[in-house]
Coordinates of C-alpha atoms in Angstrom, one line a residue:
Chain A
M1 CA -200.5 121.5 8.1
N2 CA -199.5 117.8 7.6
K3 CA -198.4 116.1 10.7
I4 CA -198.2 112.8 12.5
Y5 CA -199.8 112.7 15.9
L6 CA -199.1 110.0 18.5
E7 CA -201.7 110.1 21.3
S8 CA -201.1 108.3 24.5
V9 CA -199.3 105.5 22.7
S10 CA -198.2 102.4 24.7
L11 CA -196.5 99.3 23.5
S12 CA -195.0 96.3 25.2
F13 CA -193.1 93.2 24.1
G14 CA -193.9 90.4 26.6
H15 CA -193.3 91.8 30.0
R16 CA -191.1 94.6 28.7
E17 CA -192.9 98.0 28.5
L18 CA -191.2 99.9 25.7
F19 CA -193.5 102.9 25.5
K20 CA -196.1 104.1 28.0
N21 CA -198.6 106.9 27.5
L22 CA -196.3 108.4 24.8
T23 CA -197.7 111.5 23.1
L24 CA -195.8 113.2 20.3
E25 CA -196.3 115.4 17.3
F26 CA -194.3 115.5 14.1
P27 CA -195.2 118.4 11.9
A28 CA -194.3 118.6 8.2
G29 CA -191.2 120.6 7.0
K30 CA -189.1 119.3 9.8
T31 CA -186.6 116.4 10.4
F32 CA -186.8 114.6 13.7
G33 CA -183.8 112.6 14.8
V34 CA -184.4 109.6 17.2
V35 CA -181.4 108.5 19.2
G36 CA -180.9 106.2 22.1
A37 CA -179.1 103.0 23.1
N38 CA -179.6 99.6 21.3
G39 CA -182.9 98.3 22.3
S40 CA -184.3 101.7 23.4
G41 CA -186.9 101.4 20.7
K42 CA -185.7 103.8 18.0
S43 CA -186.8 101.6 15.2
T44 CA -190.0 100.7 17.0
L45 CA -190.9 104.3 17.4
L46 CA -190.5 104.9 13.6
K47 CA -192.7 101.9 12.8
L48 CA -195.4 103.1 15.2
A49 CA -195.2 106.6 13.7
A50 CA -195.5 105.1 10.2
K51 CA -198.3 102.8 11.2
I52 CA -196.3 99.8 10.2
L53 CA -196.7 98.7 13.7
K54 CA -199.9 99.0 15.9
P55 CA -199.7 100.2 19.4
D56 CA -201.3 98.2 22.3
A57 CA -203.1 101.4 23.4
G58 CA -203.4 104.9 22.2
E59 CA -203.6 106.1 18.6
V60 CA -201.5 107.2 15.7
K61 CA -203.1 109.7 13.5
F62 CA -202.0 111.1 10.2
H63 CA -203.3 114.7 9.6
G64 CA -203.0 115.6 5.9
A65 CA -200.1 113.3 5.2
K66 CA -201.3 110.1 3.5
T67 CA -198.3 108.3 2.1
V68 CA -195.2 106.6 3.7
A69 CA -191.9 105.7 2.2
A70 CA -189.0 104.2 4.2
V71 CA -185.3 103.2 4.1
T72 CA -184.9 100.7 6.8
P73 CA -182.6 97.6 7.1
E74 CA -185.7 95.3 7.2
L75 CA -187.2 96.7 4.0
K76 CA -185.5 94.8 1.0
I77 CA -185.6 95.5 -2.7
Y78 CA -185.9 92.8 -5.4
D79 CA -182.5 91.2 -6.1
T80 CA -183.7 89.8 -9.4
L81 CA -184.6 93.2 -10.8
T82 CA -182.4 95.9 -12.1
A83 CA -182.1 99.2 -10.3
A84 CA -184.4 101.0 -12.9
E85 CA -186.9 98.0 -12.7
N86 CA -187.0 98.3 -8.9
L87 CA -187.6 102.0 -9.1
N88 CA -190.1 101.9 -11.8
F89 CA -192.0 99.2 -10.0
F90 CA -192.3 101.0 -6.6
A91 CA -193.1 104.4 -8.4
Q92 CA -196.0 102.5 -10.3
L93 CA -197.3 101.1 -7.0
R94 CA -197.8 104.8 -6.0
G95 CA -199.0 105.9 -9.4
K96 CA -196.0 108.0 -10.1
A97 CA -194.0 108.4 -13.4
V98 CA -190.3 108.8 -12.5
D99 CA -187.4 110.3 -14.5
V100 CA -185.1 107.5 -13.8
S101 CA -181.9 109.2 -15.0
E102 CA -182.7 112.3 -13.0
I103 CA -183.2 110.3 -9.7
G104 CA -180.0 108.4 -10.6
R105 CA -178.0 111.7 -10.9
R106 CA -179.4 112.8 -7.5
V107 CA -178.4 109.7 -5.5
G108 CA -175.3 109.0 -7.6
L109 CA -176.4 105.6 -9.0
D110 CA -176.2 104.4 -12.6
F111 CA -179.7 103.2 -13.6
E112 CA -178.5 102.4 -17.2
T113 CA -176.8 99.3 -15.8
E114 CA -178.1 95.9 -16.7
L115 CA -176.7 94.6 -13.3
R116 CA -179.4 93.2 -11.1
A117 CA -179.8 94.6 -7.5
G118 CA -178.7 91.3 -6.1
D119 CA -175.1 92.1 -7.6
F120 CA -175.0 95.5 -6.0
S121 CA -172.8 96.4 -3.2
T122 CA -174.5 97.2 0.2
G123 CA -173.9 100.9 -0.4
M124 CA -175.3 100.8 -3.9
R125 CA -178.4 98.9 -2.5
Q126 CA -178.8 101.7 0.1
R127 CA -178.7 104.3 -2.5
L128 CA -181.2 102.4 -4.6
K129 CA -183.5 102.3 -1.5
F130 CA -183.2 106.0 -1.3
A131 CA -183.8 106.5 -5.0
I132 CA -187.1 104.6 -4.5
L133 CA -188.0 106.8 -1.4
L134 CA -187.5 109.9 -3.7
G135 CA -189.2 108.3 -6.6
V136 CA -192.5 107.4 -4.8
D137 CA -192.5 111.1 -3.4
A138 CA -194.3 110.2 -0.2
D139 CA -195.6 112.6 2.5
I140 CA -193.6 110.9 5.3
W141 CA -190.1 109.6 5.1
I142 CA -189.0 107.0 7.7
L143 CA -185.3 106.7 7.8
D144 CA -183.6 104.0 9.9
E145 CA -179.8 104.1 9.9
P146 CA -180.0 105.5 6.4
T147 CA -176.3 106.4 6.2
S148 CA -174.9 103.1 7.3
N149 CA -172.8 101.4 4.8
L150 CA -172.5 104.6 2.8
D151 CA -169.2 106.2 1.8
G152 CA -168.5 109.9 2.3
T153 CA -170.0 111.0 -1.0
G154 CA -173.1 108.8 -0.4
R155 CA -173.6 110.3 3.1
E156 CA -173.5 113.8 1.7
I157 CA -176.1 113.0 -0.9
F158 CA -178.4 111.5 1.7
L159 CA -178.0 114.5 4.1
R160 CA -178.5 117.0 1.2
E161 CA -181.8 115.2 0.1
I162 CA -183.0 115.0 3.6
R163 CA -182.6 118.8 3.9
G164 CA -184.4 119.1 0.6
G165 CA -187.2 116.8 1.7
A166 CA -187.7 118.9 4.8
R167 CA -187.8 122.2 2.7
G168 CA -190.3 120.4 0.4
G169 CA -192.7 119.8 3.3
K170 CA -192.0 116.3 4.1
I171 CA -192.4 114.8 7.6
I172 CA -189.0 113.1 8.2
L173 CA -188.1 110.7 11.0
L174 CA -184.5 109.7 11.3
A175 CA -183.3 107.0 13.8
T176 CA -179.5 107.0 14.0
N177 CA -176.6 105.8 16.2
D178 CA -174.3 108.3 14.2
A179 CA -174.0 111.7 15.8
A180 CA -173.0 113.2 12.5
D181 CA -176.4 112.4 11.0
L182 CA -178.1 114.7 13.5
E183 CA -176.8 117.8 11.8
V184 CA -179.8 117.7 9.4
C185 CA -182.3 117.3 12.3
D186 CA -184.4 120.1 13.6
E187 CA -185.3 118.4 16.7
V188 CA -183.8 115.4 18.5
I189 CA -185.7 112.8 20.6
E190 CA -183.5 110.8 23.0
L191 CA -185.1 107.5 24.1
P192 CA -184.1 106.2 27.6
A193 CA -182.2 102.9 27.6
G194 CA -184.7 100.1 28.3
G195 CA -187.8 101.9 27.3
G196 CA -190.6 103.1 29.6
D197 CA -191.6 106.7 30.4
F198 CA -189.9 109.7 28.8
Chain B
M1 CA -211.4 97.5 -6.2
K2 CA -210.4 101.0 -6.8
L3 CA -208.8 102.0 -10.0
S4 CA -205.5 102.8 -8.2
S5 CA -205.6 99.3 -6.5
F6 CA -206.2 97.8 -10.0
L7 CA -203.1 99.6 -11.4
Q8 CA -201.1 98.4 -8.5
A9 CA -202.4 94.8 -9.0
A10 CA -201.3 95.0 -12.6
A11 CA -197.8 96.3 -11.5
I12 CA -197.4 93.4 -9.2
F13 CA -198.5 91.0 -11.8
R14 CA -195.9 92.4 -14.2
K15 CA -193.2 92.2 -11.6
D16 CA -194.0 88.6 -10.5
F17 CA -194.0 87.7 -14.2
L18 CA -190.5 89.3 -14.7
V19 CA -189.1 87.7 -11.4
G20 CA -190.7 84.3 -12.4
L21 CA -189.1 84.4 -15.8
R22 CA -185.7 85.1 -14.4
R23 CA -186.0 82.5 -11.6
R24 CA -188.0 79.9 -13.3
A25 CA -187.9 77.8 -10.1
A26 CA -191.6 77.7 -9.3
F27 CA -192.7 77.0 -12.9
A28 CA -190.0 74.4 -13.4
A29 CA -191.1 72.7 -10.0
M30 CA -194.8 72.7 -11.3
A31 CA -194.0 71.4 -14.8
M32 CA -191.5 68.7 -13.6
F33 CA -194.0 67.4 -11.1
A34 CA -196.8 67.3 -13.9
L35 CA -194.5 65.6 -16.3
T36 CA -193.3 63.0 -13.9
T37 CA -196.7 62.1 -12.7
I38 CA -198.2 61.9 -16.2
A39 CA -195.2 59.8 -17.5
S40 CA -195.2 57.4 -14.5
L41 CA -199.0 56.9 -14.9
S42 CA -198.9 56.3 -18.6
L43 CA -195.9 53.9 -18.2
A44 CA -197.8 51.9 -15.4
L45 CA -201.0 51.7 -17.5
G46 CA -198.9 50.4 -20.5
G47 CA -201.2 52.0 -23.1
A48 CA -204.4 50.2 -21.6
F49 CA -207.8 51.8 -21.9
V50 CA -208.7 54.2 -19.2
E51 CA -212.3 55.1 -18.4
P52 CA -213.0 58.7 -19.2
K53 CA -214.2 59.4 -15.6
L54 CA -210.8 58.1 -14.3
L55 CA -208.9 60.1 -17.0
A56 CA -210.7 63.2 -16.0
A57 CA -209.8 62.6 -12.2
L58 CA -206.2 61.9 -13.2
L59 CA -206.0 65.2 -15.0
W60 CA -207.3 67.2 -12.1
V61 CA -205.0 65.3 -9.7
V62 CA -202.0 66.3 -11.8
I63 CA -203.1 69.9 -11.8
F64 CA -203.9 70.1 -8.1
F65 CA -200.5 68.6 -7.0
A66 CA -198.5 70.6 -9.7
A67 CA -200.3 73.8 -8.5
S68 CA -199.5 72.8 -4.8
A69 CA -195.8 72.6 -5.8
G70 CA -195.8 76.0 -7.2
I71 CA -198.3 78.2 -5.5
S72 CA -196.9 77.9 -2.0
G73 CA -193.9 80.1 -3.1
T74 CA -196.3 83.0 -4.0
F75 CA -195.7 84.7 -0.7
E76 CA -192.9 82.4 0.7
D77 CA -190.3 83.5 -1.7
E78 CA -191.1 87.2 -1.0
A79 CA -191.0 86.7 2.8
A80 CA -187.6 84.7 2.5
A81 CA -186.1 87.6 0.4
G82 CA -187.5 90.2 2.9
T83 CA -189.4 92.0 0.2
L84 CA -193.0 91.2 1.4
S85 CA -192.7 93.9 4.1
T86 CA -191.6 96.5 1.4
L87 CA -194.5 95.4 -0.8
K88 CA -197.1 95.8 2.1
L89 CA -195.7 99.3 2.8
Y90 CA -196.1 100.5 -0.9
A91 CA -199.1 98.6 -2.1
A92 CA -202.7 98.3 -0.9
R93 CA -203.7 94.9 0.7
Q94 CA -206.2 94.0 -2.1
A95 CA -203.7 94.9 -4.8
I96 CA -201.3 92.4 -3.5
L97 CA -203.9 89.7 -3.3
F98 CA -205.2 90.3 -6.7
G99 CA -201.8 90.8 -8.4
K100 CA -200.6 87.5 -7.0
M101 CA -203.9 85.8 -7.8
F102 CA -203.8 86.8 -11.4
F103 CA -200.3 85.8 -11.7
T104 CA -201.0 82.3 -10.1
L105 CA -203.9 82.0 -12.5
A106 CA -201.6 82.8 -15.5
S107 CA -198.9 80.5 -14.3
L108 CA -201.5 77.5 -14.0
G109 CA -203.0 78.5 -17.3
A110 CA -199.5 78.2 -18.9
L111 CA -198.8 74.9 -17.1
T112 CA -202.2 73.5 -18.2
I113 CA -201.5 74.5 -21.9
F114 CA -198.1 72.8 -21.5
L115 CA -199.1 69.6 -20.0
L116 CA -202.4 69.0 -21.8
P117 CA -201.0 67.8 -25.2
V118 CA -198.6 65.5 -23.3
F119 CA -201.5 64.2 -21.2
L120 CA -203.7 63.6 -24.3
I121 CA -200.9 62.0 -26.3
L122 CA -199.8 59.6 -23.5
F123 CA -203.2 58.5 -22.6
D124 CA -204.5 58.4 -26.2
A125 CA -207.4 60.7 -25.3
E126 CA -209.2 63.4 -27.2
I127 CA -211.4 66.4 -26.3
A128 CA -214.9 66.0 -28.0
R129 CA -216.4 69.2 -26.5
L130 CA -213.6 71.9 -26.4
G131 CA -215.9 74.7 -25.3
I132 CA -217.1 73.0 -22.1
F133 CA -213.6 71.6 -21.4
S134 CA -212.1 75.1 -21.7
A135 CA -214.7 76.6 -19.5
T136 CA -214.3 73.8 -16.8
V137 CA -210.5 74.1 -16.8
L138 CA -210.7 78.0 -16.5
L139 CA -213.2 77.9 -13.8
G140 CA -211.1 75.1 -12.0
L141 CA -208.0 77.1 -12.2
V142 CA -209.8 80.4 -10.9
G143 CA -210.9 78.5 -7.8
I144 CA -207.5 76.9 -7.2
S145 CA -205.7 80.3 -7.8
A146 CA -208.1 82.1 -5.3
A147 CA -207.8 79.4 -2.6
G148 CA -204.1 78.8 -3.3
T149 CA -203.1 82.5 -3.0
L150 CA -205.0 82.9 0.3
T151 CA -203.7 79.8 1.7
A152 CA -200.1 80.7 0.7
A153 CA -200.6 84.0 2.5
L154 CA -202.0 82.2 5.6
T155 CA -199.1 79.8 5.8
V156 CA -196.3 82.2 5.0
S157 CA -195.4 82.7 8.8
A158 CA -196.1 79.0 9.6
S159 CA -192.9 77.0 10.6
A160 CA -194.0 73.9 8.8
K161 CA -195.6 75.7 5.7
G162 CA -194.4 72.9 3.3
G163 CA -196.7 70.5 4.9
L164 CA -199.4 72.7 5.9
F165 CA -200.1 74.3 2.5
P166 CA -201.5 71.2 0.8
I167 CA -203.4 70.1 3.9
L168 CA -205.2 73.4 4.0
L169 CA -205.6 73.7 0.4
F170 CA -207.1 70.4 -0.3
P171 CA -210.5 70.7 1.7
V172 CA -211.1 74.2 0.3
T173 CA -210.6 73.2 -3.3
L174 CA -212.5 69.7 -3.0
P175 CA -215.8 71.3 -4.0
I176 CA -214.2 72.4 -7.3
F177 CA -213.0 69.0 -8.2
L178 CA -216.3 67.1 -7.9
P179 CA -218.1 69.1 -10.6
A180 CA -214.8 69.6 -12.6
I181 CA -214.2 65.9 -12.9
S182 CA -217.8 65.3 -14.1
L183 CA -217.7 68.0 -16.7
T184 CA -214.2 67.0 -18.0
E185 CA -215.5 63.5 -18.3
A186 CA -218.4 64.9 -20.5
A187 CA -215.9 66.9 -22.5
F188 CA -213.8 63.8 -23.2
T189 CA -216.8 61.6 -24.2
G190 CA -218.9 64.2 -25.9
A191 CA -221.9 63.3 -23.6
E192 CA -224.4 65.9 -22.4
F193 CA -223.1 67.8 -19.5
S194 CA -224.9 69.1 -16.3
A195 CA -225.4 72.9 -16.5
E196 CA -225.9 72.7 -12.7
F197 CA -222.3 71.6 -12.3
L198 CA -221.2 74.5 -14.3
A199 CA -223.2 76.9 -12.2
A200 CA -221.9 75.4 -9.1
M201 CA -218.4 76.0 -10.2
I202 CA -219.1 79.6 -11.0
F203 CA -220.8 80.1 -7.6
Y204 CA -217.9 78.5 -5.6
D205 CA -215.3 80.5 -7.4
A206 CA -217.3 83.6 -6.6
I207 CA -217.4 82.5 -2.9
L208 CA -213.6 81.8 -2.9
V209 CA -212.5 85.1 -4.5
T210 CA -214.9 87.0 -2.2
A211 CA -213.7 85.1 0.9
A212 CA -210.1 85.6 -0.1
S213 CA -210.7 89.4 -0.6
I214 CA -212.3 89.7 2.8
L215 CA -209.9 87.5 4.9
F216 CA -206.7 88.9 3.3
D217 CA -207.3 92.2 5.0
F218 CA -207.0 90.5 8.4
L219 CA -203.7 88.8 7.7
D220 CA -200.5 90.4 9.1

């Protein structure tokens, strides 16, 4: 079974010890919610699990799972490209052929538009990021505040696709400050304020 | 490079080409620098005869500084837009390097094709040996592209990247210019050229591309 395994992971920023000997397992087919106060390390835990960030000690291992896709505030899309060009570009990077109109229908975004992503509203950009995540069809989904800036319909679409992703065998990590997002989570990890042992 | 990385590099090249066409800023900066330099030098010389060796050196000075004006943005623009992290998540390191390197080479090639007729007309020069001239320019541009792409990646997180980029690029590319100037002079005059210089350029280009490929994996 595909899974992510964090083994005795420690990470500090300067003198601040965020994680100490942290051991966690994230098996496929489940959605894990990560909650905690601002600065507790929610986004950092997701980056460690996705191997975007390296721990000071310990190891992060992917068993079976190979590819990562993410919707996070830091990861931007190309403002000078249209929605379809953005989606096709990232899908090509992963060697996937995408049905642009089918993904557009799923996330509620018009991919026929000639508008460039730079002219999109924040909510439309968020939908486009999610469309890219669906298009690249990765084994691991990293979702950091994915429903922020979304309207009610957008939020429903996200939560529906997250449920579908888990059913499809994805490993899904979802960091959120919104308790309503946790309804799609199978397990919730609560990080203590200020980091350290947990 | 694996086939998947090659396809990724091709996708990055196409994306950079599309973004470059729409923004045009980098190419405009390179072209304007080259045109201003050529026009200023031509006006200052007032139609006087210029020694072929000096003419060859002038051509490479123009290419080097025009390249410096454009290549530094290869990674800087992506980092400023926040897309570099996204690119690193979805593409292999080597694909990013070679996609950007091929795009830089294509941009410099287009720049050279654009500025060369202007250069030849304003300095009343002609190319007697087109084959050796084309080979020299191609090898020179490959070296500048390899060194420039790696240097752009190195300086992307530096606070004074604008000043640091040409300072780091110049010593790395200097071994290209010495044989390139000599071969370009031979191409202008039609004199015999040194095959050793051509071999040296090929050898140094190979070193630069290999070094860039190895070192790029160690950059964050």
